[in-house]
Tab-separated table of C-alpha atoms in Angstrom:
chain	number	residue	atom	x	y	z
A	1065	UNK	CA	-33.405	-16.425	-26.396
A	1066	UNK	CA	-32.813	-19.501	-25.487
A	1067	UNK	CA	-31.246	-21.202	-22.553
A	1068	UNK	CA	-29.036	-23.095	-22.211
A	1069	UNK	CA	-28.085	-25.348	-20.032
A	1070	UNK	CA	-24.347	-26.360	-18.136
A	1071	UNK	CA	-24.032	-29.897	-16.565
A	1072	UNK	CA	-20.667	-29.779	-13.934
A	1073	UNK	CA	-19.462	-33.046	-12.757
A	1074	UNK	CA	-19.104	-31.875	-9.623
A	1075	UNK	CA	-16.662	-35.061	-9.055
A	1076	UNK	CA	-13.900	-32.320	-10.730
A	1077	UNK	CA	-14.872	-29.629	-7.734
A	1078	UNK	CA	-13.268	-31.144	-5.667
A	1079	UNK	CA	-10.019	-29.887	-4.558
A	1080	UNK	CA	-7.577	-31.537	-1.667
A	1081	UNK	CA	-6.560	-29.448	1.377
A	1082	UNK	CA	-3.094	-29.194	-0.374
A	1083	UNK	CA	-4.120	-27.951	-3.692
A	1084	UNK	CA	-6.478	-25.596	-1.833
A	1085	UNK	CA	-3.200	-24.130	0.009
A	1086	UNK	CA	-1.289	-24.078	-3.198
A	1087	UNK	CA	-3.891	-22.708	-5.028
A	1088	UNK	CA	-4.713	-19.909	-1.832
A	1089	UNK	CA	-0.510	-19.382	-2.084
A	1090	UNK	CA	-0.435	-18.405	-5.434
A	1091	UNK	CA	-3.065	-15.982	-5.042
A	1092	UNK	CA	-1.765	-14.340	-2.113
A	1093	UNK	CA	1.612	-13.911	-4.639
A	1094	UNK	CA	-0.147	-12.734	-7.701
A	1095	UNK	CA	-2.066	-9.918	-5.168
A	1096	UNK	CA	1.365	-9.178	-4.259
A	1097	UNK	CA	2.546	-8.679	-7.466
A	1098	UNK	CA	-0.655	-6.307	-8.826
A	1099	UNK	CA	0.499	-4.330	-5.628
A	1100	UNK	CA	3.970	-3.789	-6.160
A	1101	UNK	CA	3.337	-2.593	-9.884
A	1102	UNK	CA	0.474	-0.730	-8.527
A	1103	UNK	CA	2.768	1.379	-6.470
A	1104	UNK	CA	5.194	1.342	-9.346
A	1105	UNK	CA	2.515	2.621	-11.730
A	1106	UNK	CA	1.282	5.568	-8.938
A	1107	UNK	CA	5.681	6.478	-8.709
A	1108	UNK	CA	5.709	7.060	-12.531
A	1109	UNK	CA	2.184	9.164	-12.421
A	1110	UNK	CA	3.644	11.408	-9.902
A	1111	UNK	CA	6.735	11.884	-11.539
A	1112	UNK	CA	5.020	12.223	-14.786
A	1113	UNK	CA	3.118	15.203	-12.952
A	1114	UNK	CA	6.192	16.742	-11.370
A	1115	UNK	CA	8.012	16.711	-15.303
A	1116	UNK	CA	4.275	18.492	-16.418
A	1117	UNK	CA	4.372	21.050	-13.692
A	1118	UNK	CA	7.671	22.256	-14.291
A	1119	UNK	CA	7.700	22.097	-18.094
A	1120	UNK	CA	4.382	24.485	-17.844
A	1121	UNK	CA	6.037	26.415	-15.145
A	1122	UNK	CA	9.422	27.106	-18.138
A	1123	UNK	CA	6.578	27.790	-20.684
A	1124	UNK	CA	4.755	30.305	-18.148
A	1125	UNK	CA	8.357	31.916	-17.589
A	1126	UNK	CA	9.112	32.427	-21.874
A	1127	UNK	CA	5.676	33.144	-22.597
A	1128	UNK	CA	5.601	36.441	-19.849
A	1129	UNK	CA	6.061	39.901	-22.258
A	1130	UNK	CA	8.288	42.260	-21.206
A	1131	UNK	CA	5.415	44.377	-20.377
A	1132	UNK	CA	4.115	41.598	-17.863
A	1133	UNK	CA	7.989	41.684	-16.619
A	1134	UNK	CA	6.967	45.031	-15.645
A	1135	UNK	CA	4.005	44.982	-14.769
A	1136	UNK	CA	5.410	42.462	-11.549
A	1137	UNK	CA	8.791	44.643	-11.096
A	1138	UNK	CA	5.924	47.644	-10.212
A	1139	UNK	CA	4.287	45.687	-8.071
């Protein structure tokens, strides 16, 4: 495999203090936004899980045969 040599002009890597602070603030904003999105996604998943549980419970109730109902009543 051939090696690739990357030449970087180090003068372009320098950032002024103001630019650094702007980048830092933008990054913090992005992190906050990501947290909000994660929380919203988590809430959606929890709501979907609850709906699924209720749907499963309803299906189980409907699937009960008369014999199973009698067994429950006897017990």
